[in-house]
Amino acid sequence: MIVGVTGCGGKLGRATVERLRADGHRVVGFDLVGAVGPDVTRVDLTDFGQTLDALMSVTARHDGLDALVHLAAIPVNGIVPDAATFDNNLTATFHVLFAAHRSGIRTIVMASSITAMGFPFDQPPPALPIEETYTCARNTYGLGKVAEEAIAAQLAGWDDQTSITALRFTNVVGADEYDTFDRAAEPDYRRDLVGSWVDARDGAAAVSLALAGARPGYEVYNVAAARSGSAIPSRQLAARWFPGVPVADDLGEFESLMSTRKIRERLGFRAQHDWRP
């Protein structure tokens, strides 16, 4: 396929481009910053005219896309003021999804986030591990993701051939960032992420599987490593962080408290990288 990737210059974006090319797809990148090359076009996604134009065709880049992966966003709160984070990300995502609809692109995979399910978890979740059925925003970045998911779910119903998959990524770790796990034995390490993490290469694999497994309609999946980023057993972490919250009887010793059961069962996702030696 010819696949467009927004946010192609980011950590997950770069890994996704590499993975999709390895899968045999032709990739066209879209980003606002970074170098412009033979397969990358600079686009301001908060401008609908630019977004629609870019997805329909770009001279010397493409004459139409078969699928779209939307990863572009201001990645966290704090880079710009809180309201600006919400405004930018929600506007960009609406423009991308609506422009895809207008352009006839019917297969879309988009990045959502653990922030759509309670991050930083100052309030306890209803049960552990946390499943996709739980939606809760605690900051403007997460509020934007909740709104983006709602928009995607509605737009997927506007055409019976449209497939939109939202992937709720946890913290994405690059291959050169494993030194952060030196703190894995600390009891509150990654507390705000319920101990979860995912290697960028595995995140890209989840995108690949979502494209391959696309079906008409809307679906949401958590994306995390199956094993937590903590050296402390998961039941101990659950008892420390969320006393009284029900824990699944079959929770594995170091299983992620951000559930990956759905994406493993439905898409066959298996993280291949672990911080443990």
mmCIF file of C-alpha atoms in Angstrom:
data_model
loop_
_atom_site.group_PDB
_atom_site.id
_atom_site.type_symbol
_atom_site.label_atom_id
_atom_site.label_comp_id
_atom_site.label_asym_id
_atom_site.label_seq_id
_atom_site.Cartn_x
_atom_site.Cartn_y
_atom_site.Cartn_z
ATOM 1 C CA MET A 1 0.000 0.000 0.000
ATOM 2 C CA ILE A 2 0.869 3.657 -0.163
ATOM 3 C CA VAL A 3 0.654 4.698 3.490
ATOM 4 C CA GLY A 4 0.769 8.247 4.821
ATOM 5 C CA VAL A 5 2.303 8.769 8.255
ATOM 6 C CA THR A 6 1.759 12.036 10.113
ATOM 7 C CA GLY A 7 4.346 12.841 12.759
ATOM 8 C CA CYS A 8 6.865 10.782 10.792
ATOM 9 C CA GLY A 9 9.799 12.562 12.434
ATOM 10 C CA GLY A 10 8.923 11.631 16.014
ATOM 11 C CA LYS A 11 10.255 8.713 18.035
ATOM 12 C CA LEU A 12 7.313 6.441 17.247
ATOM 13 C CA GLY A 13 6.959 7.952 13.786
ATOM 14 C CA ARG A 14 10.490 7.048 12.750
ATOM 15 C CA ALA A 15 10.100 3.492 14.001
ATOM 16 C CA THR A 16 6.746 3.193 12.233
ATOM 17 C CA VAL A 17 8.128 4.398 8.912
ATOM 18 C CA GLU A 18 10.959 1.887 9.160
ATOM 19 C CA ARG A 19 8.581 -0.961 10.030
ATOM 20 C CA LEU A 20 6.061 -0.188 7.288
ATOM 21 C CA ARG A 21 8.795 -0.004 4.678
ATOM 22 C CA ALA A 22 10.114 -3.350 5.901
ATOM 23 C CA ASP A 23 6.571 -4.691 5.448
ATOM 24 C CA GLY A 24 6.776 -3.689 1.786
ATOM 25 C CA HIS A 25 4.641 -0.554 1.873
ATOM 26 C CA ARG A 26 5.556 2.745 0.278
ATOM 27 C CA VAL A 27 5.507 5.406 2.991
ATOM 28 C CA VAL A 28 4.829 9.115 2.551
ATOM 29 C CA GLY A 29 5.630 11.184 5.634
ATOM 30 C CA PHE A 30 3.966 14.366 6.867
ATOM 31 C CA ASP A 31 5.374 16.544 9.636
ATOM 32 C CA LEU A 32 5.623 20.169 10.681
ATOM 33 C CA VAL A 33 9.252 20.104 11.785
ATOM 34 C CA GLY A 34 12.405 18.263 10.804
ATOM 35 C CA ALA A 35 14.096 17.611 7.510
ATOM 36 C CA VAL A 36 12.087 17.414 4.290
ATOM 37 C CA GLY A 37 13.234 14.593 2.019
ATOM 38 C CA PRO A 38 11.997 12.799 -1.094
ATOM 39 C CA ASP A 39 9.230 11.051 0.889
ATOM 40 C CA VAL A 40 8.382 13.770 3.442
ATOM 41 C CA THR A 41 6.142 16.823 3.092
ATOM 42 C CA ARG A 42 5.931 19.624 5.636
ATOM 43 C CA VAL A 43 2.283 20.151 6.627
ATOM 44 C CA ASP A 44 0.554 22.249 9.270
ATOM 45 C CA LEU A 45 -2.290 19.939 10.291
ATOM 46 C CA THR A 46 -4.095 22.763 12.113
ATOM 47 C CA ASP A 47 -4.734 24.221 8.641
ATOM 48 C CA PHE A 48 -7.507 22.153 7.027
ATOM 49 C CA GLY A 49 -6.667 23.320 3.528
ATOM 50 C CA GLN A 50 -3.078 22.110 3.858
ATOM 51 C CA THR A 51 -4.226 18.842 5.434
ATOM 52 C CA LEU A 52 -6.781 18.038 2.747
ATOM 53 C CA ASP A 53 -4.378 19.008 -0.031
ATOM 54 C CA ALA A 54 -1.611 16.864 1.433
ATOM 55 C CA LEU A 55 -3.784 13.766 1.793
ATOM 56 C CA MET A 56 -5.324 14.030 -1.666
ATOM 57 C CA SER A 57 -2.007 14.329 -3.513
ATOM 58 C CA VAL A 58 1.356 16.065 -3.382
ATOM 59 C CA THR A 59 3.382 16.686 -6.511
ATOM 60 C CA ALA A 60 6.491 14.470 -6.558
ATOM 61 C CA ARG A 61 5.252 12.634 -3.442
ATOM 62 C CA HIS A 62 2.005 10.751 -4.109
ATOM 63 C CA ASP A 63 -1.200 10.726 -6.161
ATOM 64 C CA GLY A 64 -3.372 9.249 -3.432
ATOM 65 C CA LEU A 65 -3.044 7.188 -0.266
ATOM 66 C CA ASP A 66 -4.355 3.705 0.463
ATOM 67 C CA ALA A 67 -4.081 4.089 4.241
ATOM 68 C CA LEU A 68 -3.139 6.651 6.845
ATOM 69 C CA VAL A 69 -1.327 6.458 10.179
ATOM 70 C CA HIS A 70 -1.901 9.550 12.318
ATOM 71 C CA LEU A 71 0.769 10.022 14.997
ATOM 72 C CA ALA A 72 1.340 13.790 14.910
ATOM 73 C CA ALA A 73 0.657 15.749 18.106
ATOM 74 C CA ILE A 74 2.136 17.956 20.754
ATOM 75 C CA PRO A 75 3.254 14.905 22.751
ATOM 76 C CA VAL A 76 2.738 15.962 26.378
ATOM 77 C CA ASN A 77 1.397 18.731 28.563
ATOM 78 C CA GLY A 78 3.882 21.475 29.379
ATOM 79 C CA ILE A 79 5.455 22.183 25.997
ATOM 80 C CA VAL A 80 2.823 24.850 25.352
ATOM 81 C CA PRO A 81 0.068 26.116 27.677
ATOM 82 C CA ASP A 82 -2.569 23.552 28.590
ATOM 83 C CA ALA A 83 -5.415 24.936 26.485
ATOM 84 C CA ALA A 84 -3.076 25.220 23.492
ATOM 85 C CA THR A 85 -2.194 21.534 23.831
ATOM 86 C CA PHE A 86 -5.881 20.626 23.644
ATOM 87 C CA ASP A 87 -6.688 23.050 20.830
ATOM 88 C CA ASN A 88 -3.754 22.007 18.663
ATOM 89 C CA ASN A 89 -4.141 18.262 19.023
ATOM 90 C CA LEU A 90 -7.913 18.106 18.709
ATOM 91 C CA THR A 91 -7.913 20.408 15.683
ATOM 92 C CA ALA A 92 -5.131 18.495 13.960
ATOM 93 C CA THR A 93 -6.803 15.135 14.517
ATOM 94 C CA PHE A 94 -10.202 16.330 13.353
ATOM 95 C CA HIS A 95 -8.621 17.793 10.232
ATOM 96 C CA VAL A 96 -6.742 14.572 9.506
ATOM 97 C CA LEU A 97 -9.777 12.323 10.003
ATOM 98 C CA PHE A 98 -12.177 14.565 8.095
ATOM 99 C CA ALA A 99 -9.701 15.148 5.274
ATOM 100 C CA ALA A 100 -9.187 11.381 5.042
ATOM 101 C CA HIS A 101 -12.960 10.966 4.787
ATOM 102 C CA ARG A 102 -13.168 13.593 2.048
ATOM 103 C CA SER A 103 -10.191 12.041 0.237
ATOM 104 C CA GLY A 104 -11.600 8.521 0.221
ATOM 105 C CA ILE A 105 -8.979 7.078 2.587
ATOM 106 C CA ARG A 106 -10.841 4.316 4.371
ATOM 107 C CA THR A 107 -8.117 2.653 6.480
ATOM 108 C CA ILE A 108 -6.801 4.767 9.357
ATOM 109 C CA VAL A 109 -4.732 3.958 12.419
ATOM 110 C CA MET A 110 -4.388 6.771 14.954
ATOM 111 C CA ALA A 111 -2.404 7.262 18.137
ATOM 112 C CA SER A 112 -4.382 7.621 21.321
ATOM 113 C CA SER A 113 -2.800 7.382 24.754
ATOM 114 C CA ILE A 114 -2.759 6.006 28.273
ATOM 115 C CA THR A 115 -3.800 9.555 29.205
ATOM 116 C CA ALA A 116 -7.279 8.662 27.904
ATOM 117 C CA MET A 117 -7.618 6.082 30.681
ATOM 118 C CA GLY A 118 -6.661 7.918 33.849
ATOM 119 C CA PHE A 119 -2.998 8.968 33.658
ATOM 120 C CA PRO A 120 -1.424 10.008 36.028
ATOM 121 C CA PHE A 121 -3.794 7.827 38.059
ATOM 122 C CA ASP A 122 -4.164 10.097 41.070
ATOM 123 C CA GLN A 123 -7.589 8.472 41.321
ATOM 124 C CA PRO A 124 -7.672 4.661 41.262
ATOM 125 C CA PRO A 125 -8.999 2.792 38.222
ATOM 126 C CA PRO A 126 -12.019 0.479 38.686
ATOM 127 C CA ALA A 127 -9.999 -2.721 38.230
ATOM 128 C CA LEU A 128 -6.557 -4.037 37.278
ATOM 129 C CA PRO A 129 -5.171 -4.558 34.736
ATOM 130 C CA ILE A 130 -6.841 -1.515 33.151
ATOM 131 C CA GLU A 131 -8.825 -2.402 30.039
ATOM 132 C CA GLU A 132 -9.932 -0.337 27.056
ATOM 133 C CA THR A 133 -13.469 -0.029 28.468
ATOM 134 C CA TYR A 134 -12.177 2.500 31.013
ATOM 135 C CA THR A 135 -11.993 6.074 29.734
ATOM 136 C CA CYS A 136 -10.973 8.942 31.992
ATOM 137 C CA ALA A 137 -9.069 12.179 31.303
ATOM 138 C CA ARG A 138 -7.121 14.009 34.010
ATOM 139 C CA ASN A 139 -5.327 16.682 31.956
ATOM 140 C CA THR A 140 -5.877 18.573 28.709
ATOM 141 C CA TYR A 141 -3.711 16.200 26.677
ATOM 142 C CA GLY A 142 -5.814 13.267 27.854
ATOM 143 C CA LEU A 143 -9.036 15.231 27.363
ATOM 144 C CA GLY A 144 -8.004 15.806 23.763
ATOM 145 C CA LYS A 145 -7.409 12.070 23.274
ATOM 146 C CA VAL A 146 -10.831 11.224 24.698
ATOM 147 C CA ALA A 147 -12.422 13.739 22.315
ATOM 148 C CA GLU A 148 -10.360 12.433 19.381
ATOM 149 C CA GLU A 149 -11.477 8.871 20.080
ATOM 150 C CA ALA A 150 -15.105 10.029 20.193
ATOM 151 C CA ILE A 151 -14.749 11.830 16.862
ATOM 152 C CA ALA A 152 -13.093 8.779 15.298
ATOM 153 C CA ALA A 153 -15.853 6.470 16.523
ATOM 154 C CA GLN A 154 -18.489 8.703 14.929
ATOM 155 C CA LEU A 155 -16.674 9.271 11.634
ATOM 156 C CA ALA A 156 -16.089 5.540 11.228
ATOM 157 C CA GLY A 157 -19.852 5.192 10.910
ATOM 158 C CA TRP A 158 -20.160 7.687 8.065
ATOM 159 C CA ASP A 159 -19.044 5.120 5.482
ATOM 160 C CA ASP A 160 -19.552 1.368 5.828
ATOM 161 C CA GLN A 161 -16.057 0.693 4.457
ATOM 162 C CA THR A 162 -14.185 2.968 6.840
ATOM 163 C CA SER A 163 -11.894 1.418 9.441
ATOM 164 C CA ILE A 164 -10.434 3.565 12.212
ATOM 165 C CA THR A 165 -8.256 1.968 14.874
ATOM 166 C CA ALA A 166 -7.162 3.975 17.910
ATOM 167 C CA LEU A 167 -4.058 2.677 19.671
ATOM 168 C CA ARG A 168 -3.695 3.780 23.275
ATOM 169 C CA PHE A 169 0.079 3.926 23.585
ATOM 170 C CA THR A 170 1.780 4.052 26.938
ATOM 171 C CA ASN A 171 5.202 5.704 27.327
ATOM 172 C CA VAL A 172 7.262 4.898 24.226
ATOM 173 C CA VAL A 173 10.900 4.050 24.950
ATOM 174 C CA GLY A 174 13.609 4.234 22.292
ATOM 175 C CA ALA A 175 16.229 1.537 21.893
ATOM 176 C CA ASP A 176 18.798 3.986 23.289
ATOM 177 C CA GLU A 177 16.735 4.880 26.379
ATOM 178 C CA TYR A 178 16.889 1.670 28.393
ATOM 179 C CA ASP A 179 19.138 3.270 31.000
ATOM 180 C CA THR A 180 15.961 4.681 32.560
ATOM 181 C CA PHE A 181 15.189 1.178 33.844
ATOM 182 C CA ASP A 182 18.088 1.458 36.295
ATOM 183 C CA ARG A 183 15.367 2.620 38.692
ATOM 184 C CA ALA A 184 13.092 -0.368 38.102
ATOM 185 C CA ALA A 185 13.501 -1.659 41.666
ATOM 186 C CA GLU A 186 12.202 1.592 43.166
ATOM 187 C CA PRO A 187 8.636 1.028 44.454
ATOM 188 C CA ASP A 188 7.144 4.102 42.781
ATOM 189 C CA TYR A 189 9.059 3.946 39.503
ATOM 190 C CA ARG A 190 6.569 4.535 36.650
ATOM 191 C CA ARG A 191 3.745 4.905 39.173
ATOM 192 C CA ASP A 192 1.990 7.446 36.920
ATOM 193 C CA LEU A 193 2.133 4.906 34.064
ATOM 194 C CA VAL A 194 0.916 2.019 36.257
ATOM 195 C CA GLY A 195 4.352 0.527 35.583
ATOM 196 C CA SER A 196 3.791 0.259 31.825
ATOM 197 C CA TRP A 197 6.061 1.004 28.859
ATOM 198 C CA VAL A 198 6.590 -0.077 25.248
ATOM 199 C CA ASP A 199 9.632 -0.152 22.983
ATOM 200 C CA ALA A 200 9.241 2.124 19.933
ATOM 201 C CA ARG A 201 9.858 -0.841 17.646
ATOM 202 C CA ASP A 202 7.052 -2.789 19.289
ATOM 203 C CA GLY A 203 4.805 0.244 19.052
ATOM 204 C CA ALA A 204 5.510 0.298 15.320
ATOM 205 C CA ALA A 205 4.671 -3.399 15.139
ATOM 206 C CA ALA A 206 1.293 -2.637 16.718
ATOM 207 C CA VAL A 207 0.639 -0.077 13.976
ATOM 208 C CA SER A 208 1.584 -2.660 11.344
ATOM 209 C CA LEU A 209 -0.773 -5.244 12.844
ATOM 210 C CA ALA A 210 -3.596 -2.712 13.097
ATOM 211 C CA LEU A 211 -3.256 -1.886 9.419
ATOM 212 C CA ALA A 212 -3.148 -5.544 8.443
ATOM 213 C CA GLY A 213 -6.103 -6.393 10.664
ATOM 214 C CA ALA A 214 -8.248 -3.383 9.770
ATOM 215 C CA ARG A 215 -11.964 -4.102 9.600
ATOM 216 C CA PRO A 216 -14.843 -1.680 8.928
ATOM 217 C CA GLY A 217 -15.841 0.235 12.017
ATOM 218 C CA TYR A 218 -14.023 1.664 15.010
ATOM 219 C CA GLU A 219 -11.818 -0.166 17.511
ATOM 220 C CA VAL A 220 -9.490 0.812 20.342
ATOM 221 C CA TYR A 221 -6.533 -1.149 21.731
ATOM 222 C CA ASN A 222 -4.039 -0.610 24.526
ATOM 223 C CA VAL A 223 -0.402 -0.830 23.415
ATOM 224 C CA ALA A 224 2.201 -1.727 26.029
ATOM 225 C CA ALA A 225 4.783 -4.392 26.690
ATOM 226 C CA ALA A 226 3.122 -7.449 28.212
ATOM 227 C CA ARG A 227 5.635 -7.341 31.071
ATOM 228 C CA SER A 228 5.850 -4.234 33.219
ATOM 229 C CA GLY A 229 8.712 -1.806 33.509
ATOM 230 C CA SER A 230 9.128 -2.635 37.186
ATOM 231 C CA ALA A 231 11.288 -5.226 38.920
ATOM 232 C CA ILE A 232 8.603 -5.561 41.596
ATOM 233 C CA PRO A 233 5.834 -8.170 41.101
ATOM 234 C CA SER A 234 2.643 -6.649 39.740
ATOM 235 C CA ARG A 235 0.398 -7.732 42.627
ATOM 236 C CA GLN A 236 2.680 -5.961 45.076
ATOM 237 C CA LEU A 237 2.558 -2.809 42.958
ATOM 238 C CA ALA A 238 -1.231 -2.992 42.745
ATOM 239 C CA ALA A 239 -1.547 -3.321 46.516
ATOM 240 C CA ARG A 240 0.837 -0.391 47.098
ATOM 241 C CA TRP A 241 -0.513 1.954 44.450
ATOM 242 C CA PHE A 242 -4.215 1.105 44.478
ATOM 243 C CA PRO A 243 -5.196 -0.594 47.754
ATOM 244 C CA GLY A 244 -8.626 -2.162 47.566
ATOM 245 C CA VAL A 245 -8.884 -2.108 43.765
ATOM 246 C CA PRO A 246 -9.876 -5.539 42.383
ATOM 247 C CA VAL A 247 -7.060 -7.417 40.606
ATOM 248 C CA ALA A 248 -7.629 -10.139 38.010
ATOM 249 C CA ASP A 249 -7.185 -13.621 39.451
ATOM 250 C CA ASP A 250 -4.965 -14.645 36.545
ATOM 251 C CA LEU A 251 -2.651 -11.610 36.594
ATOM 252 C CA GLY A 252 0.878 -12.736 35.724
ATOM 253 C CA GLU A 253 3.791 -12.131 38.098
ATOM 254 C CA PHE A 254 5.147 -9.170 36.141
ATOM 255 C CA GLU A 255 2.178 -8.601 33.818
ATOM 256 C CA SER A 256 1.526 -5.014 32.823
ATOM 257 C CA LEU A 257 -1.189 -3.289 34.845
ATOM 258 C CA MET A 258 -2.211 -1.645 31.565
ATOM 259 C CA SER A 259 -3.938 -4.591 29.955
ATOM 260 C CA THR A 260 -2.658 -5.829 26.597
ATOM 261 C CA ARG A 261 -4.941 -8.852 26.493
ATOM 262 C CA LYS A 262 -7.272 -7.483 23.823
ATOM 263 C CA ILE A 263 -4.560 -6.572 21.300
ATOM 264 C CA ARG A 264 -2.787 -9.879 21.912
ATOM 265 C CA GLU A 265 -5.945 -11.904 21.387
ATOM 266 C CA ARG A 266 -7.388 -9.985 18.434
ATOM 267 C CA LEU A 267 -4.342 -8.756 16.518
ATOM 268 C CA GLY A 268 -1.682 -11.204 17.689
ATOM 269 C CA PHE A 269 0.508 -8.457 19.148
ATOM 270 C CA ARG A 270 3.528 -9.710 21.071
ATOM 271 C CA ALA A 271 6.186 -7.270 22.259
ATOM 272 C CA GLN A 272 9.613 -8.514 21.174
ATOM 273 C CA HIS A 273 11.757 -6.217 23.299
ATOM 274 C CA ASP A 274 12.283 -6.189 27.062
ATOM 275 C CA TRP A 275 14.412 -4.038 29.348
ATOM 276 C CA ARG A 276 15.381 -7.114 31.324
ATOM 277 C CA PRO A 277 18.667 -8.770 30.277
#
